[in-house]
Amino acid sequence: MNQFDLLESIRQLPDEDAPRLVYADWLEERGERDRAQFIRVQCALASLPAHHPDRTDLENREADLLADFELLWLGEAGDDLLDWRFSRGFVESVGGSVGVIDSAWQALRREHPVRGACIGSLENADPAILRDSQHWAGLQHLTILPSMAAEWGNELLRWPGLRRLRSLALHQPIRRPLREPAFVDTLLRQLVGGPLQRLELHDFSQCPRMAEQLLQSGLAPQLRSLSLRCIQANGNQLPLLLDHADFAGLRELRWSAGRYTDGDSSAWRAFPARQLRRFSLIRCELTPFMLQALEQSPLISGLTQFTWASNRIRDDAAPSPFGLIDRMPQLTALEWSHDGSASADFPRRLPSAMRHLHLHWLPLDGGHWQSWTQLWQPGQLQSLSLVNCTLSREIRQEIWHSPHTRGLRHLALDLSGIDLTGLFRYADGGPQRLRHLELQFSGLSESDPSAIQKWLQGPGAARLAELELLDTSRSDALLRVWGGSETLPSLNRLRLVLNRILPPIVLDWLHSPMLRNLRSVGVLTDALTADMVEALVHQTGLEHLRLLNVDPLFEQPAAVALSGRFGTDVLLGYGDRIPAELRRHAEREI
């Protein structure tokens, strides 16, 4: 078989590994061993459970191959895309403006069976592209991040491809004159009977009974993954999702912003055993009875991923929700942020299979870190965030140099008060496989920028794709990190969080040659005006950026005007949320 026939068999059987592995053999016979190995590695990872011992070595090899060859395999499409995702060896989904996505399909279709799109901007885009373009007709995964005008909402409901989608995510409500409840009802009924298994609906404020709408539509039984973020939610919606037989097929549930009253407690009884694997509870207000019902429920005992973020227990004397963690022995990923119970002692014993740990605003000490790592193998942990936690300088230094963090791909850590010259003394010290790094500082010394710059030029930063640096003091020291002409070849996203830095200093920094490699630059500072941003885009040639985030302009008329003026290639105002949302898009196969 020739290359065209091999790729066509992959398109015809997108869920099967066999055609992909045959193509890998074909590539290896022609000397493309790295590409062939990448396909085999990702296919192997897709078939392994989250806690399998072989995952660590495979994930490390996957990260190495992506760091070395990702842009090469993307080809010319990589010049325009804001984001993309490889799955089982091929580009699975792409993200950017509508025009950029359509162009990327043209460039990628020869070698990649692209099935997903994440739309970051609808500006200057004709909704008719949904029905007129052959690429959109074959779409199976669709995410739309911005709010939709009436013409886009109506076109989506008429689009024949809607009934062929396997996953759909709408992250902003539609705009008037469309009525939200009627739009949602029609949308859900259109999806019934199709292959859709993953659904995300966020911020539809006029639909407080979304779970009931899902039941009434008949869509609930076919769902395997559901994410609902409600601005105003009736309190009985979550127990309905957990208890009703029509939702028995759910494997992943993400629920955000539920407000409950004492009268709702009767709906919280001992939930039945379910096969729920991933559960997120975000910005909810619970009673002690509800917390107890969750803790005693068998549905959380099989979880592999759990998120508890900014929830509130109404009674301050209620038991700590940390007890939930003891009921989840199979956890491999845990995210927990401040919830009003920070005075309680966070567990010193975590599941032994933990691979992803993200903790925010929690009271921690050295005993926590030492207890956790006694249960983990070096190299087991893949991502770690310890942000605004009460860890001493000595423990944070120990974490940086620990063998348990050396193989991390994602790290977020506060380095405030630490001698950075000493911390970064050895170029090969600290994590060595990072793809995403977030560092927080509070007042940098004169020598600290040079120390940071030295480490960024070492082997530990060689694979960095995303970098975020935050300085809580009123200092321009972070800008001096990029004072020279050095570049990081793999870096394509940079975000700096500054505090009242004078505009001329920021504008001078934005002339840095380092920015020429970037697709996304974020600057969080209240010192820039819309006129200054317009000037810097023209003066510095930043038109090549796919995302320019100037946070004070977020969702303001100035940002909208600038975005329209520069077209869809430079987006002003949607901020650094976009890359994070894009990474979540189609993150896991159902």
Coordinates of C-alpha atoms in Angstrom, one line a residue:
M1 CA 0.0 0.0 0.0
N2 CA 1.1 3.6 -0.7
Q3 CA 1.0 6.4 1.8
F4 CA -2.3 7.7 0.6
D5 CA -4.0 4.3 1.0
L6 CA -2.5 3.9 4.5
L7 CA -3.7 7.3 5.7
E8 CA -7.1 6.8 4.1
S9 CA -7.5 3.6 6.1
I10 CA -6.8 5.6 9.3
R11 CA -9.5 8.1 8.3
Q12 CA -12.0 5.3 7.7
L13 CA -11.2 3.6 11.0
P14 CA -10.3 6.6 13.3
D15 CA -10.9 4.6 16.6
E16 CA -8.7 1.6 15.6
D17 CA -5.0 1.4 16.4
A18 CA -4.2 -1.3 13.8
P19 CA -4.1 1.1 10.8
R20 CA -2.0 3.6 12.7
L21 CA 0.5 0.9 13.7
V22 CA 0.7 -0.4 10.1
Y23 CA 1.5 3.2 9.1
A24 CA 4.2 3.3 11.8
D25 CA 5.8 0.2 10.3
W26 CA 5.7 1.9 6.8
L27 CA 7.4 5.0 8.2
E28 CA 10.1 3.0 9.9
E29 CA 10.9 1.2 6.7
R30 CA 11.6 4.5 5.1
G31 CA 13.8 5.8 7.9
E32 CA 11.3 7.9 9.9
R33 CA 12.0 6.0 13.1
D34 CA 11.1 8.9 15.5
R35 CA 7.7 9.5 13.9
A36 CA 7.0 5.8 13.9
Q37 CA 8.0 5.4 17.6
F38 CA 5.8 8.4 18.5
I39 CA 2.7 6.7 16.9
R40 CA 3.4 3.5 18.8
V41 CA 4.0 5.3 22.1
Q42 CA 0.8 7.3 22.0
C43 CA -1.2 4.3 20.9
A44 CA 0.2 2.3 23.9
L45 CA -0.6 5.2 26.3
A46 CA -4.2 5.4 25.0
S47 CA -4.8 1.8 26.0
L48 CA -3.2 1.9 29.5
P49 CA -5.2 2.7 32.6
A50 CA -4.2 5.8 34.6
H51 CA -2.2 3.9 37.3
H52 CA -0.3 1.5 35.0
P53 CA 3.4 1.3 35.9
D54 CA 4.5 1.5 32.3
R55 CA 3.0 5.0 31.8
T56 CA 5.9 6.9 33.3
D57 CA 8.5 5.7 30.8
L58 CA 6.1 6.0 27.9
E59 CA 5.0 9.5 28.9
N60 CA 8.6 10.6 29.2
R61 CA 9.4 9.3 25.7
E62 CA 6.3 11.0 24.4
A63 CA 7.4 14.3 25.9
D64 CA 10.9 14.0 24.5
L65 CA 9.7 13.3 21.0
L66 CA 7.2 16.2 21.1
A67 CA 9.9 18.6 22.3
D68 CA 12.2 17.6 19.4
F69 CA 9.8 17.1 16.5
E70 CA 6.4 18.6 17.3
L71 CA 6.8 21.7 15.0
L72 CA 8.4 19.6 12.3
W73 CA 5.5 17.2 12.2
L74 CA 3.0 20.1 12.2
G75 CA 4.6 21.6 9.1
E76 CA 3.5 25.0 7.8
A77 CA 0.2 24.7 9.7
G78 CA 2.1 25.3 12.9
D79 CA 2.9 28.8 11.9
D80 CA -0.7 30.0 12.3
L81 CA -2.4 27.7 14.9
L82 CA -2.9 28.9 18.5
D83 CA -3.0 25.4 19.8
W84 CA -3.2 21.8 18.7
R85 CA -3.3 18.3 20.2
F86 CA -1.7 15.0 19.1
S87 CA -3.6 11.8 19.8
R88 CA -2.4 8.3 19.0
G89 CA 0.3 9.7 16.8
F90 CA -1.6 12.2 14.7
V91 CA -2.9 15.7 15.1
E92 CA -6.4 15.2 16.5
S93 CA -7.6 18.8 17.1
V94 CA -6.6 22.3 16.3
G95 CA -7.4 25.7 17.8
G96 CA -7.5 29.3 16.7
S97 CA -9.8 31.6 14.8
V98 CA -12.3 30.1 12.3
G99 CA -10.1 31.2 9.3
V100 CA -6.9 29.8 10.8
I101 CA -8.6 26.5 11.6
D102 CA -9.9 26.2 8.0
S103 CA -6.5 27.0 6.6
A104 CA -4.8 24.5 9.0
W105 CA -7.0 21.7 7.7
Q106 CA -5.9 22.4 4.2
A107 CA -2.2 22.0 5.3
L108 CA -2.7 19.0 7.6
R109 CA -5.2 16.9 5.8
R110 CA -2.6 15.0 3.8
E111 CA -0.9 13.4 6.8
H112 CA -3.3 13.9 9.8
P113 CA -6.9 12.9 10.2
V114 CA -7.9 16.0 12.1
R115 CA -11.3 15.5 13.8
G116 CA -11.5 18.4 16.4
A117 CA -11.6 22.2 16.4
C118 CA -11.6 24.7 19.2
I119 CA -12.7 28.1 18.0
G120 CA -11.1 31.0 19.9
S121 CA -12.6 33.8 17.9
L122 CA -15.7 34.4 15.8
E123 CA -14.7 37.9 14.7
N124 CA -15.0 38.5 10.9
A125 CA -16.1 34.9 10.4
D126 CA -19.1 33.9 8.3
P127 CA -21.2 31.3 10.0
A128 CA -22.0 29.8 6.6
I129 CA -18.6 28.2 6.7
L130 CA -20.1 25.4 8.8
R131 CA -22.3 24.2 5.9
D132 CA -20.1 25.3 3.0
S133 CA -16.7 24.0 4.0
Q134 CA -16.0 20.2 3.5
H135 CA -13.6 20.3 6.5
W136 CA -16.2 21.3 9.0
A137 CA -18.6 18.6 7.6
G138 CA -16.4 15.8 8.9
L139 CA -15.8 17.3 12.4
Q140 CA -16.4 15.1 15.4
H141 CA -15.2 17.3 18.3
L142 CA -16.2 21.0 18.5
T143 CA -15.5 23.7 21.1
I144 CA -16.6 27.3 20.8
L145 CA -15.1 29.5 23.4
P146 CA -16.5 33.0 22.7
S147 CA -20.2 33.8 23.0
M148 CA -22.2 33.4 19.8
A149 CA -24.3 36.0 18.1
A150 CA -27.8 35.0 16.9
E151 CA -26.6 34.2 13.4
W152 CA -24.0 31.7 14.7
G153 CA -26.4 30.1 17.1
N154 CA -29.0 29.6 14.4
E155 CA -26.5 28.3 11.9
L156 CA -25.2 25.8 14.5
L157 CA -28.7 24.4 15.0
R158 CA -29.2 24.1 11.3
W159 CA -25.7 22.6 10.7
P160 CA -26.0 18.9 9.5
G161 CA -22.7 18.1 11.2
L162 CA -24.2 18.8 14.6
R163 CA -25.7 15.3 14.7
R164 CA -22.4 13.7 13.8
L165 CA -20.5 15.3 16.7
R166 CA -19.0 13.1 19.4
S167 CA -18.2 16.0 21.7
L168 CA -19.5 19.5 21.9
A169 CA -18.4 22.4 24.3
L170 CA -20.0 25.8 24.4
H171 CA -18.1 28.0 26.9
Q172 CA -20.1 31.2 26.7
P173 CA -23.9 31.9 26.5
I174 CA -25.4 33.0 23.2
R175 CA -26.3 36.6 22.6
R176 CA -29.8 38.1 22.3
P177 CA -32.2 38.0 20.5
L178 CA -31.9 34.2 20.8
R179 CA -33.5 32.9 24.0
E180 CA -31.2 30.7 26.0
P181 CA -33.8 28.1 27.2
A182 CA -35.2 27.6 23.7
F183 CA -31.8 27.4 22.2
V184 CA -30.6 24.8 24.7
D185 CA -33.8 22.7 24.4
T186 CA -33.4 22.7 20.6
L187 CA -29.7 21.9 20.8
L188 CA -30.2 19.0 23.1
R189 CA -33.0 17.4 21.1
Q190 CA -30.9 17.7 17.9
L191 CA -28.1 15.7 19.6
V192 CA -30.3 12.8 20.7
G193 CA -29.6 9.6 18.9
G194 CA -26.3 10.7 17.5
P195 CA -22.8 9.7 18.6
L196 CA -22.4 12.5 21.1
Q197 CA -20.9 11.3 24.4
R198 CA -19.2 14.4 25.8
L199 CA -21.0 17.7 26.5
E200 CA -19.9 21.0 28.1
L201 CA -22.3 23.9 28.6
H202 CA -21.0 26.9 30.6
D203 CA -22.6 30.0 31.9
F204 CA -26.1 29.7 30.5
S205 CA -27.6 31.9 33.2
Q206 CA -31.2 31.5 32.1
C207 CA -31.1 27.7 32.4
P208 CA -30.9 27.0 36.1
R209 CA -32.3 23.5 35.7
M210 CA -29.9 22.2 33.1
A211 CA -29.9 18.6 34.5
E212 CA -33.7 18.5 34.2
Q213 CA -33.5 19.8 30.6
L214 CA -31.0 17.0 29.8
L215 CA -33.4 14.4 31.2
Q216 CA -36.4 15.8 29.3
S217 CA -34.5 15.9 26.0
G218 CA -33.6 12.2 26.2
L219 CA -29.9 12.9 25.7
A220 CA -28.8 11.9 29.2
P221 CA -28.4 8.1 28.7
Q222 CA -25.9 8.5 25.9
L223 CA -23.5 10.8 27.8
R224 CA -20.2 9.6 29.2
S225 CA -18.7 13.0 30.1
L226 CA -20.6 16.1 31.2
S227 CA -19.4 19.6 32.3
L228 CA -22.0 22.1 33.5
R229 CA -21.0 25.6 34.9
C230 CA -24.1 27.4 36.0
I231 CA -24.3 31.0 37.1
Q232 CA -27.6 30.3 38.9
A233 CA -28.4 26.6 39.5
N234 CA -31.2 25.0 41.3
G235 CA -29.7 23.1 44.2
N236 CA -31.2 19.7 43.3
Q237 CA -29.5 19.5 40.0
L238 CA -26.3 17.9 41.2
P239 CA -27.9 15.1 43.2
L240 CA -30.1 14.5 40.2
L241 CA -27.0 14.0 38.1
L242 CA -25.5 11.6 40.6
D243 CA -28.6 9.6 41.4
H244 CA -30.9 9.4 38.3
A245 CA -30.7 6.2 36.4
D246 CA -30.5 8.0 33.0
F247 CA -27.1 9.4 34.1
A248 CA -25.7 6.0 35.0
G249 CA -23.4 6.0 32.0
L250 CA -21.4 9.0 33.1
R251 CA -17.7 8.4 33.6
E252 CA -16.7 12.1 34.1
L253 CA -18.7 14.9 35.8
R254 CA -17.7 18.5 36.2
W255 CA -20.1 20.7 38.2
S256 CA -19.6 24.3 39.0
A257 CA -21.4 27.1 40.9
G258 CA -24.2 25.3 42.6
R259 CA -26.0 27.2 45.5
Y260 CA -27.9 24.9 47.9
T261 CA -30.4 25.6 50.6
D262 CA -31.3 23.5 53.7
G263 CA -34.4 22.4 52.0
D264 CA -32.5 20.7 49.3
S265 CA -30.8 18.3 51.7
S266 CA -33.5 15.7 51.3
A267 CA -32.4 15.1 47.7
W268 CA -28.9 14.0 49.0
R269 CA -29.2 10.4 50.0
A270 CA -26.7 7.5 49.7
F271 CA -25.9 7.6 46.0
P272 CA -25.7 4.3 44.2
A273 CA -22.5 2.7 43.1
R274 CA -21.4 4.1 39.8
Q275 CA -18.5 3.9 37.4
L276 CA -17.6 7.6 37.8
R277 CA -13.9 8.1 37.2
R278 CA -13.4 11.8 37.1
F279 CA -15.4 14.3 39.3
S280 CA -15.0 18.0 39.8
L281 CA -16.9 20.2 42.3
I282 CA -16.2 23.9 41.9
R283 CA -17.6 27.0 43.6
C284 CA -20.4 25.2 45.4
E285 CA -22.0 25.9 48.7
L286 CA -22.8 22.6 50.6
T287 CA -24.4 21.7 53.9
P288 CA -22.7 19.2 56.3
F289 CA -25.4 16.7 55.4
M290 CA -24.5 17.0 51.7
L291 CA -20.8 16.6 52.5
Q292 CA -21.5 13.5 54.5
A293 CA -23.6 12.0 51.7
L294 CA -20.7 12.4 49.3
E295 CA -18.2 11.0 51.8
Q296 CA -20.3 7.9 52.4
S297 CA -21.2 7.3 48.7
P298 CA -19.6 4.4 46.9
L299 CA -19.5 6.5 43.7
I300 CA -16.3 8.3 44.8
S301 CA -14.4 5.2 45.7
G302 CA -13.4 4.4 42.1
L303 CA -12.3 8.0 41.2
T304 CA -9.0 8.4 39.5
Q305 CA -9.3 12.2 39.2
F306 CA -10.9 14.7 41.6
T307 CA -11.1 18.4 41.8
W308 CA -12.4 20.4 44.8
A309 CA -12.1 24.2 44.1
S310 CA -13.3 27.1 46.2
N311 CA -16.3 25.3 47.7
R312 CA -17.9 26.3 50.9
I313 CA -19.4 24.2 53.8
R314 CA -22.1 26.3 55.3
D315 CA -21.5 25.3 58.9
D316 CA -18.0 26.3 60.1
A317 CA -18.2 23.6 62.8
A318 CA -18.7 20.9 60.1
P319 CA -16.0 18.2 59.6
S320 CA -13.3 19.0 57.1
P321 CA -13.9 17.9 53.5
F322 CA -10.4 16.6 53.4
G323 CA -11.9 13.3 54.6
L324 CA -13.1 12.7 51.0
I325 CA -9.5 12.0 49.9
D326 CA -9.3 9.0 52.2
R327 CA -12.2 7.5 50.3
M328 CA -10.4 7.6 46.9
P329 CA -7.6 5.1 47.0
Q330 CA -7.3 4.9 43.2
L331 CA -6.6 8.7 42.7
T332 CA -3.9 9.5 40.2
A333 CA -4.8 13.2 39.9
L334 CA -5.9 15.6 42.6
E335 CA -6.6 19.4 42.5
W336 CA -7.6 21.2 45.7
S337 CA -7.8 24.9 46.3
H338 CA -8.9 27.0 49.3
D339 CA -12.4 26.3 50.4
G340 CA -12.8 28.0 53.7
S341 CA -11.4 25.0 55.6
A342 CA -7.8 25.9 55.3
S343 CA -7.4 25.8 59.1
A344 CA -7.8 22.0 59.0
D345 CA -4.7 19.8 58.5
F346 CA -4.4 18.7 54.9
P347 CA -3.9 14.9 54.7
R348 CA -0.3 13.7 55.1
R349 CA -1.1 10.5 53.3
L350 CA -2.1 10.6 49.7
P351 CA -2.8 7.7 47.3
S352 CA 0.3 5.9 46.2
A353 CA -0.5 6.1 42.5
M354 CA -0.6 9.9 42.5
R355 CA 0.8 11.4 39.2
H356 CA -0.7 14.9 39.1
L357 CA -1.0 17.0 42.3
H358 CA -2.2 20.7 42.3
L359 CA -2.7 22.4 45.6
H360 CA -3.6 26.1 46.1
W361 CA -4.0 28.3 49.2
L362 CA -3.5 25.4 51.7
P363 CA -1.5 25.2 55.0
L364 CA 1.3 22.8 54.3
D365 CA 4.7 22.0 55.9
G366 CA 7.7 19.9 55.3
G367 CA 6.1 16.9 56.9
H368 CA 3.5 16.8 54.2
W369 CA 6.1 16.6 51.4
Q370 CA 8.2 14.0 53.2
S371 CA 5.2 11.8 53.9
W372 CA 3.9 12.0 50.4
T373 CA 7.2 11.2 48.7
Q374 CA 7.8 8.1 50.9
L375 CA 4.9 6.5 49.0
W376 CA 5.9 7.6 45.5
Q377 CA 8.6 6.4 43.1
P378 CA 11.1 8.9 41.7
G379 CA 9.8 9.9 38.2
Q380 CA 6.2 9.0 39.1
L381 CA 4.9 12.5 39.5
Q382 CA 4.2 14.2 36.2
S383 CA 2.8 17.6 37.2
L384 CA 2.9 19.5 40.5
S385 CA 1.5 22.9 41.6
L386 CA 2.0 24.3 45.1
V387 CA 0.7 27.8 44.8
N388 CA 0.3 30.2 47.8
C389 CA 0.7 27.3 50.2
T390 CA 2.5 27.8 53.5
L391 CA 5.7 26.1 52.8
S392 CA 9.1 27.3 54.2
R393 CA 11.9 28.4 51.9
E394 CA 13.9 25.3 52.8
I395 CA 11.1 23.0 51.8
R396 CA 10.5 24.8 48.5
Q397 CA 14.2 24.5 47.7
E398 CA 14.1 20.8 48.6
I399 CA 11.1 20.4 46.2
W400 CA 13.0 22.1 43.4
H401 CA 16.0 19.7 43.7
S402 CA 14.0 16.6 44.7
P403 CA 14.4 13.4 42.6
H404 CA 10.6 13.3 42.6
T405 CA 10.4 16.5 40.6
R406 CA 13.2 15.9 38.2
G407 CA 11.0 14.3 35.7
L408 CA 8.1 16.7 35.9
R409 CA 6.5 18.1 32.8
H410 CA 4.5 20.8 34.6
L411 CA 5.6 22.7 37.7
A412 CA 4.1 25.7 39.5
L413 CA 6.1 26.9 42.5
D414 CA 6.6 30.0 44.7
L415 CA 10.3 31.0 44.9
S416 CA 9.8 34.1 46.9
G417 CA 12.5 34.8 49.5
I418 CA 14.9 32.2 48.0
D419 CA 18.4 33.0 46.8
L420 CA 18.0 32.3 43.1
T421 CA 21.7 32.5 42.4
G422 CA 22.2 29.6 44.7
L423 CA 19.1 27.7 43.6
F424 CA 20.1 27.9 39.9
R425 CA 23.9 27.5 40.5
Y426 CA 24.0 24.2 38.6
A427 CA 22.5 24.3 35.1
D428 CA 21.5 20.6 35.3
G429 CA 19.8 21.0 38.7
G430 CA 16.1 20.9 39.3
P431 CA 13.5 19.5 36.9
Q432 CA 14.8 18.4 33.5
R433 CA 11.8 17.6 31.4
L434 CA 9.5 20.6 31.9
R435 CA 7.1 21.7 29.2
H436 CA 5.1 24.2 31.4
L437 CA 6.7 26.2 34.2
E438 CA 5.0 28.8 36.5
L439 CA 7.2 30.6 39.0
Q440 CA 6.1 33.2 41.5
F441 CA 8.4 35.8 43.1
S442 CA 8.0 38.6 45.6
G443 CA 10.8 41.1 45.1
L444 CA 13.8 40.2 43.0
S445 CA 17.3 41.2 43.8
E446 CA 19.7 42.7 41.3
S447 CA 21.3 39.4 40.6
D448 CA 18.1 37.3 40.4
P449 CA 17.2 38.1 36.7
S450 CA 20.7 36.9 35.6
A451 CA 20.2 33.7 37.7
I452 CA 16.8 33.1 36.0
Q453 CA 18.2 33.8 32.6
K454 CA 21.1 31.4 33.2
W455 CA 18.8 28.5 34.2
L456 CA 16.5 29.2 31.2
Q457 CA 19.5 28.7 28.9
G458 CA 20.4 25.4 30.5
P459 CA 19.1 21.8 29.8
G460 CA 16.2 22.1 32.3
A461 CA 14.5 24.6 30.1
A462 CA 15.4 23.1 26.7
R463 CA 11.9 21.6 26.3
L464 CA 9.8 24.5 27.7
A465 CA 6.8 25.4 25.6
E466 CA 4.9 27.6 28.1
L467 CA 6.4 29.9 30.7
E468 CA 4.7 32.1 33.3
L469 CA 6.6 34.4 35.7
L470 CA 4.8 36.4 38.4
D471 CA 6.3 39.2 40.5
T472 CA 4.0 40.6 43.2
S473 CA 6.3 43.5 43.9
R474 CA 6.5 46.8 42.0
S475 CA 9.6 45.9 40.2
D476 CA 10.7 45.7 36.5
A477 CA 13.2 43.0 37.3
L478 CA 11.4 40.3 35.4
L479 CA 11.7 42.3 32.2
R480 CA 15.5 42.2 32.6
V481 CA 15.4 38.4 32.3
W482 CA 15.0 39.0 28.5
G483 CA 17.6 41.7 28.3
G484 CA 19.8 39.9 25.8
S485 CA 19.1 38.4 22.4
E486 CA 18.8 34.8 23.6
T487 CA 15.8 32.8 22.6
L488 CA 14.2 29.6 23.8
P489 CA 13.6 27.5 20.6
S490 CA 10.7 25.5 22.0
L491 CA 8.9 28.3 23.8
N492 CA 5.7 29.5 22.1
R493 CA 3.8 31.0 25.1
L494 CA 4.9 33.5 27.6
R495 CA 2.9 35.2 30.3
L496 CA 4.3 37.9 32.7
V497 CA 2.3 39.1 35.7
L498 CA 3.6 42.5 36.7
N499 CA 2.4 45.2 39.1
R500 CA 2.1 48.8 38.0
I501 CA 5.2 48.8 35.7
L502 CA 5.5 52.0 33.7
P503 CA 4.4 51.7 30.1
P504 CA 7.7 52.7 28.4
I505 CA 9.5 49.9 30.2
V506 CA 6.9 47.3 29.0
L507 CA 7.1 48.7 25.5
D508 CA 10.8 48.5 25.4
W509 CA 10.7 44.9 26.6
L510 CA 8.2 44.0 23.9
H511 CA 10.9 44.8 21.3
S512 CA 12.9 41.8 22.6
P513 CA 14.1 39.5 19.8
M514 CA 12.9 36.6 22.0
L515 CA 9.3 37.5 21.3
R516 CA 9.7 36.7 17.6
N517 CA 9.4 32.9 18.3
L518 CA 6.2 33.3 20.3
R519 CA 2.6 32.6 19.4
S520 CA 1.1 33.9 22.6
V521 CA 2.3 36.7 24.9
G522 CA 0.4 37.7 28.1
V523 CA 1.1 40.8 30.1
L524 CA -0.9 41.4 33.2
T525 CA -0.4 45.0 34.2
D526 CA -2.7 48.0 34.6
A527 CA -0.1 50.3 33.1
L528 CA -1.0 49.9 29.4
T529 CA -3.8 51.7 27.6
A530 CA -5.5 50.7 24.4
D531 CA -3.6 53.4 22.4
M532 CA -0.3 52.0 23.7
V533 CA -1.2 48.5 22.8
E534 CA -2.2 49.6 19.2
A535 CA 1.1 51.4 18.9
L536 CA 3.2 48.5 20.2
V537 CA 1.6 46.0 17.8
H538 CA 2.5 48.2 14.8
Q539 CA 5.9 49.3 16.1
T540 CA 7.2 45.9 17.2
G541 CA 5.8 43.8 14.4
L542 CA 3.8 41.6 16.8
E543 CA 1.2 40.9 14.1
H544 CA 2.6 37.4 13.9
L545 CA 1.2 36.6 17.4
R546 CA -1.8 34.4 17.5
L547 CA -2.7 35.7 21.0
L548 CA -1.8 39.0 22.6
N549 CA -3.3 39.2 26.1
V550 CA -3.4 42.5 27.8
D551 CA -5.6 41.7 30.8
P552 CA -7.0 45.2 31.8
L553 CA -8.6 45.3 28.3
F554 CA -10.4 42.1 28.9
E555 CA -13.9 42.3 27.5
Q556 CA -13.8 46.1 27.2
P557 CA -14.9 48.0 24.1
A558 CA -11.3 49.0 23.4
A559 CA -10.2 45.3 23.2
V560 CA -13.1 44.5 20.8
A561 CA -12.2 47.4 18.6
L562 CA -8.5 46.5 18.5
S563 CA -9.3 42.8 17.8
G564 CA -11.5 43.8 14.8
R565 CA -8.9 46.2 13.5
F566 CA -6.1 43.7 13.5
G567 CA -8.3 40.9 12.2
T568 CA -8.4 37.4 13.8
D569 CA -4.7 36.7 13.9
V570 CA -4.1 39.0 16.9
L571 CA -6.6 38.5 19.6
L572 CA -6.8 41.2 22.3
G573 CA -8.9 40.6 25.4
Y574 CA -9.5 36.8 25.7
G575 CA -6.4 36.4 27.8
D576 CA -4.4 33.4 28.9
R577 CA -7.6 31.4 29.5
I578 CA -7.7 30.3 25.9
P579 CA -4.6 28.0 25.9
A580 CA -5.8 26.3 29.1
E581 CA -9.2 25.7 27.6
L582 CA -7.7 24.5 24.4
R583 CA -5.6 22.0 26.2
R584 CA -8.7 20.6 27.9
H585 CA -10.5 20.2 24.6
A586 CA -10.8 16.6 23.7
E587 CA -8.2 15.8 26.4
R588 CA -9.3 12.2 26.8
E589 CA -10.9 9.6 24.6
I590 CA -14.3 8.5 25.8

